[in-house]
Coordinates of C-alpha atoms in Angstrom, one line a residue:
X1 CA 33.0 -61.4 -95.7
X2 CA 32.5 -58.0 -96.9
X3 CA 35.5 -55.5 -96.9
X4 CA 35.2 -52.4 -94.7
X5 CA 33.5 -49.8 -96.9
X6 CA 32.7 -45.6 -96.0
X7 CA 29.6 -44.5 -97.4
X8 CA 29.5 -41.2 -98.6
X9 CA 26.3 -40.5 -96.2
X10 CA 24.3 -42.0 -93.9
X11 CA 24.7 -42.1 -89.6
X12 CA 26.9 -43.3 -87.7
X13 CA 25.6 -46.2 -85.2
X14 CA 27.0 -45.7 -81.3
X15 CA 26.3 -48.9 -79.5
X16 CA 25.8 -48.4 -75.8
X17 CA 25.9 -51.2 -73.6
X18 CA 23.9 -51.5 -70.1
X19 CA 27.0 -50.4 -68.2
X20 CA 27.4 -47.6 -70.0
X21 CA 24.2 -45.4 -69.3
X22 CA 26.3 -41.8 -68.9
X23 CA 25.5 -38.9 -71.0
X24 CA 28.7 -38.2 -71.5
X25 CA 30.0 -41.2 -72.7
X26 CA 33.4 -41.0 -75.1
X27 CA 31.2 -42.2 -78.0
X28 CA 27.9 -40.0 -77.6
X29 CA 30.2 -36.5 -77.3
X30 CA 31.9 -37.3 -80.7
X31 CA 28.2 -38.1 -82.4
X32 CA 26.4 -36.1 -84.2
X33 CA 22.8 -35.9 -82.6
X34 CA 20.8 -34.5 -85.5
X35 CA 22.2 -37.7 -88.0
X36 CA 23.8 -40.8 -86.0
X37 CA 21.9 -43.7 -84.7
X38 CA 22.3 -44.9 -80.6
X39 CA 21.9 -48.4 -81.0
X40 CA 20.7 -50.0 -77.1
X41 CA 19.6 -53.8 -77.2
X42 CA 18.5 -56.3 -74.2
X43 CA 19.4 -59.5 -75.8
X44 CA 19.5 -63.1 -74.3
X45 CA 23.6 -64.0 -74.3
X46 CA 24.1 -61.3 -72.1
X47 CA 21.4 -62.4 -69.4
X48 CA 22.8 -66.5 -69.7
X49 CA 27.0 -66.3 -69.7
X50 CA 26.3 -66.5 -66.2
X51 CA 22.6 -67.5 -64.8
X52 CA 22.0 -63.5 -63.0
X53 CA 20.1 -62.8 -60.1
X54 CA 16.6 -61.7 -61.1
X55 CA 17.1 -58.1 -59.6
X56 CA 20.7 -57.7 -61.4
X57 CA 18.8 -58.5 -64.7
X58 CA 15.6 -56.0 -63.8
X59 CA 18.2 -53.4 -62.7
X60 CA 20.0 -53.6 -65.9
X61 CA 17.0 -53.5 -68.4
X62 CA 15.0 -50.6 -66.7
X63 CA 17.7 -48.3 -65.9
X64 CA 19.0 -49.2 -69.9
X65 CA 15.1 -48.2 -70.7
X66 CA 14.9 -45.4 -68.8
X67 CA 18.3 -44.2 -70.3
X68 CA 17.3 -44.8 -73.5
X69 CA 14.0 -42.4 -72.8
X70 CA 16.3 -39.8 -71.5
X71 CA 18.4 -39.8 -74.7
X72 CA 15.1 -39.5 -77.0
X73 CA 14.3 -36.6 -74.6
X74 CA 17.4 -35.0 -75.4
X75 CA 16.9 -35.2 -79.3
X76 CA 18.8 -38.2 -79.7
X77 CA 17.4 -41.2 -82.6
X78 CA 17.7 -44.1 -80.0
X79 CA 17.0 -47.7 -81.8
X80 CA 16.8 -49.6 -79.0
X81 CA 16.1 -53.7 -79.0
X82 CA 13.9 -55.2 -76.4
X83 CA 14.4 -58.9 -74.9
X84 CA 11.0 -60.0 -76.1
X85 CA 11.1 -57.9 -79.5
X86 CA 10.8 -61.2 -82.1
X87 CA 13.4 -59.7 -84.3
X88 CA 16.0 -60.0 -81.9
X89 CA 19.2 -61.8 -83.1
X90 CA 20.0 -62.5 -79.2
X91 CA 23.5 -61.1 -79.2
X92 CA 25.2 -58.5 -79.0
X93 CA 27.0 -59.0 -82.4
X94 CA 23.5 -59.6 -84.4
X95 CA 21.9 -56.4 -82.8
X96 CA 24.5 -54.4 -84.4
X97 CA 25.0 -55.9 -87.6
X98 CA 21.0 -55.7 -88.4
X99 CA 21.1 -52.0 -87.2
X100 CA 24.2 -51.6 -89.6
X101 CA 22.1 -52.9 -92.4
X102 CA 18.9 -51.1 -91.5
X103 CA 20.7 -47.5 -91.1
X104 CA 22.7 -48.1 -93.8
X105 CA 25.6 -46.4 -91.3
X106 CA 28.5 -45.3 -92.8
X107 CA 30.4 -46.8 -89.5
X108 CA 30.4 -47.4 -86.0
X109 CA 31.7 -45.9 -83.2
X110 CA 32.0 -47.1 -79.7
X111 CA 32.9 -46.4 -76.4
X112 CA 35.5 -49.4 -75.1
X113 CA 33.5 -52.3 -73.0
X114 CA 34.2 -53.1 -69.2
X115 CA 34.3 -56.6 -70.2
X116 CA 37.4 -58.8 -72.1
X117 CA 34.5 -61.0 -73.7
X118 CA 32.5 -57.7 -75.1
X119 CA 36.0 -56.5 -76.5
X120 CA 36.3 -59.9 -78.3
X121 CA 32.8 -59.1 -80.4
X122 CA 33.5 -55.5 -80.8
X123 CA 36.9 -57.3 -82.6
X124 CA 34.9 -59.0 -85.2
X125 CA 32.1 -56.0 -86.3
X126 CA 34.2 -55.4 -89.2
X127 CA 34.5 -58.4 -90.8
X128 CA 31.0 -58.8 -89.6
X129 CA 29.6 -55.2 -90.9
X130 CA 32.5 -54.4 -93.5
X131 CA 31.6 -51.0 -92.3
X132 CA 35.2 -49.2 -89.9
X133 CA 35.0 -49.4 -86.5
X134 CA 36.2 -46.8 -84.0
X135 CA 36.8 -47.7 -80.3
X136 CA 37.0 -44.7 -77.9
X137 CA 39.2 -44.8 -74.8
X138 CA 36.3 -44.6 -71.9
X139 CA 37.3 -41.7 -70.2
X140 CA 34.7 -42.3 -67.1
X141 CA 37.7 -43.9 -65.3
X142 CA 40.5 -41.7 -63.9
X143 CA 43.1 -44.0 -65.4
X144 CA 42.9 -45.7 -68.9
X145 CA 44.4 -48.8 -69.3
X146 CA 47.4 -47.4 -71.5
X147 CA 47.9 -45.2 -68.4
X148 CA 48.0 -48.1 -65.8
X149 CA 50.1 -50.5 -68.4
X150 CA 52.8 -47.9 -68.4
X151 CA 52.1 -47.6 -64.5
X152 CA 52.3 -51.3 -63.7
X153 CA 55.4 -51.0 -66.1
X154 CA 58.9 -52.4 -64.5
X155 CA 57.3 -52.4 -61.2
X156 CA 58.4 -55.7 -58.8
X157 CA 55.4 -54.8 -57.0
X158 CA 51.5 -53.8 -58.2
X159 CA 50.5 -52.9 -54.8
X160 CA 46.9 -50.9 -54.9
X161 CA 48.5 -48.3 -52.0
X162 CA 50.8 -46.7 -54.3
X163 CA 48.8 -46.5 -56.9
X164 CA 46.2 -45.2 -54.7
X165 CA 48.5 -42.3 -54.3
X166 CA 48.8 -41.8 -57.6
X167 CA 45.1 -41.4 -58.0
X168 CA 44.8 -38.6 -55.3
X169 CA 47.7 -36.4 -56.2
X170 CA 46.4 -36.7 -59.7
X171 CA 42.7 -36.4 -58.8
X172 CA 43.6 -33.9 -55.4
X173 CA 41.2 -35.7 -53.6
X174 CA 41.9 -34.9 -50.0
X175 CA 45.3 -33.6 -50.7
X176 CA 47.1 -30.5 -48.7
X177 CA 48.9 -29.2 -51.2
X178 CA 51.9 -32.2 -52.1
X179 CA 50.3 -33.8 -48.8
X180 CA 47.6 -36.2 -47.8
X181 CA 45.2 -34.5 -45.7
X182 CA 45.5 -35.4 -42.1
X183 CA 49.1 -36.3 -43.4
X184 CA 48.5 -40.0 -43.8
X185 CA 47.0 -41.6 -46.8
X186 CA 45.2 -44.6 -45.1
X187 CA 43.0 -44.6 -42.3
X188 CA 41.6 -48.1 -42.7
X189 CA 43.3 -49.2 -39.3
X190 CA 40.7 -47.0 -37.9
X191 CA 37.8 -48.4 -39.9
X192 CA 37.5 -51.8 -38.3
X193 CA 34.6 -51.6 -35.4
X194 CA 32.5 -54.0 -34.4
X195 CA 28.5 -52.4 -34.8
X196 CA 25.4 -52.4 -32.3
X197 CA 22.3 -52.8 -33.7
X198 CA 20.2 -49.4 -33.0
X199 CA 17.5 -47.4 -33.9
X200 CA 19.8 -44.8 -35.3
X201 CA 21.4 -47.2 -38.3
X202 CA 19.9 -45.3 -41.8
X203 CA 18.4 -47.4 -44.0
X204 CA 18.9 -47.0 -47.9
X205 CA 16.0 -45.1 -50.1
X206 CA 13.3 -47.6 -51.6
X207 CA 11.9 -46.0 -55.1
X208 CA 8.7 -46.9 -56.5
X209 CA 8.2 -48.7 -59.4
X210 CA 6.6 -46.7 -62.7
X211 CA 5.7 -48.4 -65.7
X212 CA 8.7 -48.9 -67.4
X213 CA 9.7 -51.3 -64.5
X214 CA 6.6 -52.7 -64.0
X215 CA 7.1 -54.0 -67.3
X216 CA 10.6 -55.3 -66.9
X217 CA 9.8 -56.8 -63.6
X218 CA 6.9 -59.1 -65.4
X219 CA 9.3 -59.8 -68.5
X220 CA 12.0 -60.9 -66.0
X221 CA 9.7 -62.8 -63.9
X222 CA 8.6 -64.5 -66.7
X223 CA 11.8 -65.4 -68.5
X224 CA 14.3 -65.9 -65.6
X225 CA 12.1 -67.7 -63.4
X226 CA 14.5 -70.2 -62.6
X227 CA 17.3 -67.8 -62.2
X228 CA 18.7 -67.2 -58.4
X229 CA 17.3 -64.5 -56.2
X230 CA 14.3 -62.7 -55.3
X231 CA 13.1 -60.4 -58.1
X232 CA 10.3 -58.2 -55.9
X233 CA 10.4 -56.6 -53.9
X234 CA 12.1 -54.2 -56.1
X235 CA 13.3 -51.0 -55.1
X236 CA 16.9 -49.8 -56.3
X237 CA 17.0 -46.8 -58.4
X238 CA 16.5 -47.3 -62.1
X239 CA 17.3 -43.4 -63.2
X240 CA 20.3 -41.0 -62.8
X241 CA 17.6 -38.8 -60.9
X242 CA 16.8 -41.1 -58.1
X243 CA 20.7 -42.6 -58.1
X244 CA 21.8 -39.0 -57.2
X245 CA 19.1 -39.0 -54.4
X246 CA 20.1 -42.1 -53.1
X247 CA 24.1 -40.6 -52.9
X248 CA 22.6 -37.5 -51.4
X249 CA 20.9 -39.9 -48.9
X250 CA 24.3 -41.2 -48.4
X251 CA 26.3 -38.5 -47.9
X252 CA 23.8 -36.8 -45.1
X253 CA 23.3 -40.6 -42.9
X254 CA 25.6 -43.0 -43.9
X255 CA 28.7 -41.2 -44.8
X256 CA 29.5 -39.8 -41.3
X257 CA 29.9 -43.2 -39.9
X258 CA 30.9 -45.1 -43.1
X259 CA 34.5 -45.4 -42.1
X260 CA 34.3 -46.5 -38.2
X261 CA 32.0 -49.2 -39.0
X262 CA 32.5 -50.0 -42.9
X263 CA 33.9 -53.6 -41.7
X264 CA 31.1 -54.7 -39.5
X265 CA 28.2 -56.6 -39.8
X266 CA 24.7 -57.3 -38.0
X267 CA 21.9 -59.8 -39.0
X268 CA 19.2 -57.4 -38.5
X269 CA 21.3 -55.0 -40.5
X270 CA 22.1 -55.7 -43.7
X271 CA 23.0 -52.3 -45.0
X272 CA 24.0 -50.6 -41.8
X273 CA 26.1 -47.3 -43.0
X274 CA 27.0 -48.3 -46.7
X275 CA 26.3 -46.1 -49.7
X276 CA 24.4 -48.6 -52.1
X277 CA 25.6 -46.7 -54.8
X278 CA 28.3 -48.9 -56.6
X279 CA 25.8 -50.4 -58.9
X280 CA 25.1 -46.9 -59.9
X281 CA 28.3 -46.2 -60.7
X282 CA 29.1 -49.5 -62.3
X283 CA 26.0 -49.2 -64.6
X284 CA 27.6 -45.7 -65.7
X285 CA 24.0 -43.6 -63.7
X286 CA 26.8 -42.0 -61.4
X287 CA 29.9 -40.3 -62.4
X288 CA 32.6 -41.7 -59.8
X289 CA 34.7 -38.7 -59.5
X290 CA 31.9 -36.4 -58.9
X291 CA 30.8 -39.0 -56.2
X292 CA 34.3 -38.7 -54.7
X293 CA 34.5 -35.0 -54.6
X294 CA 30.6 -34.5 -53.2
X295 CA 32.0 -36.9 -50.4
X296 CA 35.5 -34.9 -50.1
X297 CA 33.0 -31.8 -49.9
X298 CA 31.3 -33.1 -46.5
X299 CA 34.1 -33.9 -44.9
X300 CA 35.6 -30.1 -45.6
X301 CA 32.9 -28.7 -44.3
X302 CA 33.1 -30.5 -41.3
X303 CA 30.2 -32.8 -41.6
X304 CA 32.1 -36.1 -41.5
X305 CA 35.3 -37.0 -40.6
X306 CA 38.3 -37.7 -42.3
X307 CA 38.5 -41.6 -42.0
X308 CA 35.1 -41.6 -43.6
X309 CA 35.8 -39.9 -46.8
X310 CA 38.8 -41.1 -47.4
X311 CA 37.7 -45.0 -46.7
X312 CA 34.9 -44.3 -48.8
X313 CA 36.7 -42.4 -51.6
X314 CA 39.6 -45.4 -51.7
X315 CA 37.3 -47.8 -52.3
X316 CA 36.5 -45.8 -55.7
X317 CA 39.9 -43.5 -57.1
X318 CA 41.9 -46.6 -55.2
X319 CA 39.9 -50.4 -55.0
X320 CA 37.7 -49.8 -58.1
X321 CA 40.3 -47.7 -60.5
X322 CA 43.2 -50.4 -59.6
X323 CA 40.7 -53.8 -59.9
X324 CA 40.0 -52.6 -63.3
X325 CA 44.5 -51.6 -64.2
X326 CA 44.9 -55.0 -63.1
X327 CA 41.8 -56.8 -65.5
X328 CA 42.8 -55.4 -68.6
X329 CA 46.5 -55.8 -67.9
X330 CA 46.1 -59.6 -67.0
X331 CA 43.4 -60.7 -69.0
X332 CA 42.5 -63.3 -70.7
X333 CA 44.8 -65.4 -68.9
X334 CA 44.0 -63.8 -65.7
X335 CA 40.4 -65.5 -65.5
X336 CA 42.6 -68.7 -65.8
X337 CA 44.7 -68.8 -62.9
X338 CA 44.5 -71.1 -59.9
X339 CA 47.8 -71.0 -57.3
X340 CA 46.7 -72.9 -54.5
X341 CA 45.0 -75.8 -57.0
X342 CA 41.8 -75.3 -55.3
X343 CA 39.3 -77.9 -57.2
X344 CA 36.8 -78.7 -54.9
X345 CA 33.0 -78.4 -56.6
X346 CA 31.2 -74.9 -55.1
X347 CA 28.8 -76.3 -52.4
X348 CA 25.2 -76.3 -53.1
X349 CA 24.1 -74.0 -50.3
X350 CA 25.6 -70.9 -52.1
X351 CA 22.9 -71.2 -54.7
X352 CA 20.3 -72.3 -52.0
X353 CA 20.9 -70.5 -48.7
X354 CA 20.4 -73.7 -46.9
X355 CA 23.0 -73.7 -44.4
X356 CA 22.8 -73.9 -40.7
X357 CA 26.0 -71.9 -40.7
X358 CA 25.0 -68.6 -39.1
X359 CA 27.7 -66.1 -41.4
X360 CA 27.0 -68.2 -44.3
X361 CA 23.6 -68.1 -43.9
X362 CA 23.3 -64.6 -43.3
X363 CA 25.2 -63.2 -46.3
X364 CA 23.8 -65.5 -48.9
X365 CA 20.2 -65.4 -47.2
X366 CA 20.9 -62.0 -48.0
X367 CA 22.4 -62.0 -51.4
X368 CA 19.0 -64.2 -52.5
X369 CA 17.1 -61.3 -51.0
X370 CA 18.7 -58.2 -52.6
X371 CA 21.5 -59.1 -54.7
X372 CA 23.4 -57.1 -52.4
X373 CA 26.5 -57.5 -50.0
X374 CA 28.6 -55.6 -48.7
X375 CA 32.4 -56.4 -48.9
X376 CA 33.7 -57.7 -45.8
X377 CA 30.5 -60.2 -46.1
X378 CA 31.9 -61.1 -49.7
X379 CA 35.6 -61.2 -48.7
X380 CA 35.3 -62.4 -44.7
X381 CA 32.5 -64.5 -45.1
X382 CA 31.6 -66.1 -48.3
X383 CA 34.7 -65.8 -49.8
X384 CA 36.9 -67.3 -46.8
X385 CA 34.8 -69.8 -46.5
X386 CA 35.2 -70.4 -50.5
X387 CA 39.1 -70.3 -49.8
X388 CA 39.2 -72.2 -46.6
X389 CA 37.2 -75.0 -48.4
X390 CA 39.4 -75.4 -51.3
X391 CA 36.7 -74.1 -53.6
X392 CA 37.4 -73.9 -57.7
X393 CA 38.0 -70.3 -58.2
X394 CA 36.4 -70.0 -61.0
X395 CA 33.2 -71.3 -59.9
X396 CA 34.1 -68.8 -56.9
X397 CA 33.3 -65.7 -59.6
X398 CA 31.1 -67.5 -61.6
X399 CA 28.9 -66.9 -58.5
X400 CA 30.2 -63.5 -57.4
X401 CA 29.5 -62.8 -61.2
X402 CA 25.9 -63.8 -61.3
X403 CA 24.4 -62.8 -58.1
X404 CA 25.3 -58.9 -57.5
X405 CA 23.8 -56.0 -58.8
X406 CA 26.6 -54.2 -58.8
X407 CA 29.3 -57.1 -60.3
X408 CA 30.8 -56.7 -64.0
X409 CA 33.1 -58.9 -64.8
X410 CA 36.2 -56.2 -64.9
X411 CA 35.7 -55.2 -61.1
X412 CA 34.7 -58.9 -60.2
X413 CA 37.3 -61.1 -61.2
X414 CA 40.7 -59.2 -59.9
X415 CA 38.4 -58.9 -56.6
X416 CA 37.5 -62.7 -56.4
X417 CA 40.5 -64.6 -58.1
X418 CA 42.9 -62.1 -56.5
X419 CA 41.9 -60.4 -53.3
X420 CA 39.2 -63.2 -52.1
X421 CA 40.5 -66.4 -53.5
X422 CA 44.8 -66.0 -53.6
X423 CA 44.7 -67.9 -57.3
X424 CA 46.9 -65.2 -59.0
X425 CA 49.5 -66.1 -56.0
X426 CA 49.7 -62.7 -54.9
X427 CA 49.5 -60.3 -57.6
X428 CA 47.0 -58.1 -55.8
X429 CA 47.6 -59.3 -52.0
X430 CA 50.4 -60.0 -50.2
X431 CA 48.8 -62.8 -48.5
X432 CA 45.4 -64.7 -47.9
X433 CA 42.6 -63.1 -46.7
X434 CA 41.9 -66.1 -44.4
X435 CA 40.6 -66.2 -41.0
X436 CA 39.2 -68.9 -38.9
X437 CA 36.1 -67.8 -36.5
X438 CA 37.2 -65.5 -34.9
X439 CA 37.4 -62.9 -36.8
X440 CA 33.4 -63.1 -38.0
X441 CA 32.9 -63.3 -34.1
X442 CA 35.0 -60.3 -33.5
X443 CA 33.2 -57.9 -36.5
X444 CA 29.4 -59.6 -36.2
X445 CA 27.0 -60.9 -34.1
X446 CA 26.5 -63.7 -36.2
X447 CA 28.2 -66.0 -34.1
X448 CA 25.5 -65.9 -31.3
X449 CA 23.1 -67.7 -33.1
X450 CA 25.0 -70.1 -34.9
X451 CA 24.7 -73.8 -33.9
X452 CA 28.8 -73.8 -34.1
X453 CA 30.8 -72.9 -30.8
X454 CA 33.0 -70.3 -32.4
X455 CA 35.0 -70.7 -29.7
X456 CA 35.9 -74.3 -30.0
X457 CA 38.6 -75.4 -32.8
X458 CA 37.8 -79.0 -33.0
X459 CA 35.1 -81.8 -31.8
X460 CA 31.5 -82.1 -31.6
X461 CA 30.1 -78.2 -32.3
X462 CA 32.9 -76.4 -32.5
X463 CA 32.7 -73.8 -35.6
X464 CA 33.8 -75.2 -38.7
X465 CA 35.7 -72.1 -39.9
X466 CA 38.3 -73.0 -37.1
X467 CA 39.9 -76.2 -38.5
X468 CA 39.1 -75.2 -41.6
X469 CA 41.5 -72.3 -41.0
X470 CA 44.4 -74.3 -39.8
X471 CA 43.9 -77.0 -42.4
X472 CA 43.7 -74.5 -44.9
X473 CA 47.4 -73.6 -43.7
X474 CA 48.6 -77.3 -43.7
X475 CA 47.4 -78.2 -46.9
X476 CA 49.0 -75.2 -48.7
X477 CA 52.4 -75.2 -46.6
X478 CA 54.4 -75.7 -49.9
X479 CA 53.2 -72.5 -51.2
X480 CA 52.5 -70.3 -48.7
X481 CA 55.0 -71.2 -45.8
X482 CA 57.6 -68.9 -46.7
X483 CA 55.3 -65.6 -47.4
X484 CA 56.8 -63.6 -44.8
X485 CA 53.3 -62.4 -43.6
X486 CA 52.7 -66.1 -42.8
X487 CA 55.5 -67.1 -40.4
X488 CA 53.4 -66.1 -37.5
X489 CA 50.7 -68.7 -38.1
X490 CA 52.7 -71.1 -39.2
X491 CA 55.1 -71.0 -36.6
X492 CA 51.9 -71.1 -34.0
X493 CA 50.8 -74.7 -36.2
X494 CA 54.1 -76.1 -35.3
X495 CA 53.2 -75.3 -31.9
X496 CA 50.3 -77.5 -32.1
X497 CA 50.8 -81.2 -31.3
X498 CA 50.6 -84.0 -33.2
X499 CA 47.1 -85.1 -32.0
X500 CA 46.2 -81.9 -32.2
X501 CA 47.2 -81.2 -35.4
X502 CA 45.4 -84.8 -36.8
X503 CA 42.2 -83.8 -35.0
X504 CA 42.1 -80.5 -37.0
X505 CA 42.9 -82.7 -40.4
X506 CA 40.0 -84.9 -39.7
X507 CA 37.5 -82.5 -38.4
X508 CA 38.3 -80.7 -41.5
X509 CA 38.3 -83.5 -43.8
X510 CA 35.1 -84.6 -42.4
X511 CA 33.2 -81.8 -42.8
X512 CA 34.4 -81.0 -46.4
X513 CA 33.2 -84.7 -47.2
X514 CA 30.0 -83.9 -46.3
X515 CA 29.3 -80.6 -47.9
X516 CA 26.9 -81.0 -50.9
X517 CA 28.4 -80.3 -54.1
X518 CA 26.3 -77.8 -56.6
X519 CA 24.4 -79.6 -59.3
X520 CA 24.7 -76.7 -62.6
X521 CA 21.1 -77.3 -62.9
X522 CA 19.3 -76.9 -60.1
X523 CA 19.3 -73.4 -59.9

């Protein structure tokens, strides 16, 4: 391999991947515009790691187009690769060393990747290139991962709330002075109503295609044909323009009652008062902080209330900043782990939506449609489910992985192997986020046109999700009996008798024995 080598002249090439679409990305404000080189490539490894939903792949590829038109606008020289382009190495890796070559750069430079596997290729381009390589900290998050190692550092505990705190008396984010506003940090007890479907619920913005996604919508149909999801009809934003309308949207309809309702969900609802906007920020068209203090605005001006911003701004300086702490702290191990040995096969109505469970149903009836969810559908629904079952975790965000718009692999995995599945044992959660029934019963209206009995824990109809539940709880007794959030239901199992307790084992057993494992390729 060649050694690393500075020519004397020639560009610089700045690599910018498709979550990365931010004009004032670490890498682009240390270029020089008038000599160095933006390197932007759609390339086949990156659509196959895991099989993406046909709108996560469109999303990705018009908005990365449409950035790349915004750059040349702005007197950038943008190389950028496209998918069918029949010079294209298909990687990552080869896009860069044959722009290397081409440029004759005198180096790269690069703003760090959201994802362990991208870091791994960035690792090799100087053997690969024998040109130097520099890595920039990405300073689009409020805390770098040298910040939230030295954070994490010593602590017994890693618990998101106090970190959270961290993150608004840095940011000030709803702060009094050296006091939360409202003088609590956490409102989320008061962000867990059940919704009514009404006339009144505002439904997201819907942009028009132009060309450029025109284009990408017949490339993708083409080429991912066999990939899960409905591709059209397509109608996220694709620009920073139309992302910042869709916030604006936000803000004015959503926002308001974000926080009362943020936890509920209706079938002829799926989007009822949630922003839509985390693929936008994920993707790199929206700048999180500037999100978080437009939303802080509304509420000091007396247009929402405080439970709203603040539910809605934790998710972002609190959920998103701390997921991410937690990836790059943990990884690669991390993706590995598996507590509760959970091995069963992911069931094959995940990937085809053919369930005559009502929740289930619902939430990946409506993942297919928009490769959208909101969380309490991910964590409540689809993910209980995945936990009560006994489901492999890693299958678990293989799928989570794949099917979202809005899912990289640095916000995805802490939030599925961690909060949603339990298999790092409690690293992010105190406890499993289990539930039988009764708690989709209690925040949907799912139930009421389910084929189950919610109300019925075992026998012919009764919901699933009920022994399930308490099986889950019997199975994993060795682990989880002595978590001190646990004694409570385990104390009420012992309560149960012993018929009792067998009928839930069988009903349970039974119904796991007839699930339908996935087959890898059938969809």
């Amino acid at each position: 391999m060649p050694s690393p080598r500075t020519p004397a002249a020639g560009p610089a090439l700045i690599p910018i991947f498709g979550d990365q679409l931010s004009l004032g990305l670490a890498s682009l404000k240390v270029a020089d515009k008038r000599r160095d080189v933006v390197l932007m490539a759609e390339v086949a490894d990156e659509t196959v790691y895991v099989r993406h939903h046909k709108k996560k792949i469109a999303f990705l590829f018009s908005a990365m187009r449409h950035f790349a038109a915004e750059l040349d606008a702005a007197g950038w020289t943008v190389r950028y690769v496209r998918l069918d382009d029949t010079r294209n190495g298909g990687s990552l890796t080869s896009e860069v060393v044959r722009a290397a070559r081409d440029i004759e750069a005198r180096g790269i430079v690069v703003t760090e990747p959201g994802e362990w596997r991208v870091a791994e290729m960035i690792g090799a381009w100087e053997r690969e290139t024998g040109l130097p390589v520099r890595v920039l900290s990405d300073d689009r998050f409020l805390c770098s991962t040298a910040e939230f190692a030295g954070w994490a550092r010593d602590r017994k505990s890693l618990r998101m709330e106090f970190f959270y705190r961290d993150m608004r008396r840095k940011t000030g984010l709803l702060m009094e002075g050296d006091e939360p506003a409202g003088e609590r940090w956490n409102f989320d007890a008061e962000n867990r109503k059940p919704a009514k479907a009404d006339l009144f619920i505002p439904k997201p913005l819907r942009f028009e295609n132009d060309q450029t996604t025109r284009e990408v919508l017949d490339l993708v149909g083409q080429r991912f044909a066999k990939h899960f999801g409905e591709l059209e009809p397509f109608w996220f934003a694709v620009t920073r323009r139309d992302a910042e309308k869709q916030l604006k949207h936000f803000l004015k309809t959503g926002l308001p009652k974000f926080g009362d309702y943020q936890d509920a969900m209706l079938l002829s609802e799926p989007f009822l008062y949630h922003s839509l906007v985390s693929l936008y920020i994920n993707a790199g068209l929206l700048d999180p902080l500037s999100v978080c203090r437009l939303a802080e605005k509304e509420y000091r001006d007396g247009r929402v209330p405080l439970n709203a911003a603040e539910g809605f701004i934790r998710q972002i300086i609190g959920w998103r900043e701390y997921v991410r702490g937690i990836y790059w702290l943990k990884m690669p191990e991390y993706a590995e782990r598996n507590f509760l040995e959970a091995e069963r096969t992911i069931p094959d109505f995940y990937w085809s939506g053919e369930t005559d469970l009502a929740c289930l149903r619902a939430a990946i009836g409506q993942t297919k449609s928009e490769a959208y969810a909101h969380h309490i559908q991910r964590l409540m629904v689809t993910g209980n489910f995945a936990l009560l079952a006994g489901i492999d975790p890693k299958q678990v965000h293989e799928w989570y992985l794949a099917v979202y718009a809005d899912a990289f692999e640095w916000v995805e995995l802490p939030n599925t192997l961690g909060m949603s599945q339990f298999a790092d044992g409690g690293l992010l959660g105190s406890k499993p986020y289990a539930a039988s029934g009764n708690y989709i019963n209690r925040m949907s209206d799912y139930c009421g046109t389910c084929r189950y009995d919610v109300k019925k824990r075992t026998g012919e109809g009764a919901c699933p999700f009920n022994a399930l539940y308490w099986d889950f709880l019997d199975r994993n007794a060795g682990k989880l009996a002595s978590n001190p959030r646990m004694t409570q239901m385990y104390a009420t199992w012992r309560k149960f008798t012993k018929a009792e307790q067998e009928a839930v084992r069988q009903d349970a057993r039974e119904f796991l024995d007839g699930l339908k494992p996935w087959e890898p390729d059938t969809y």
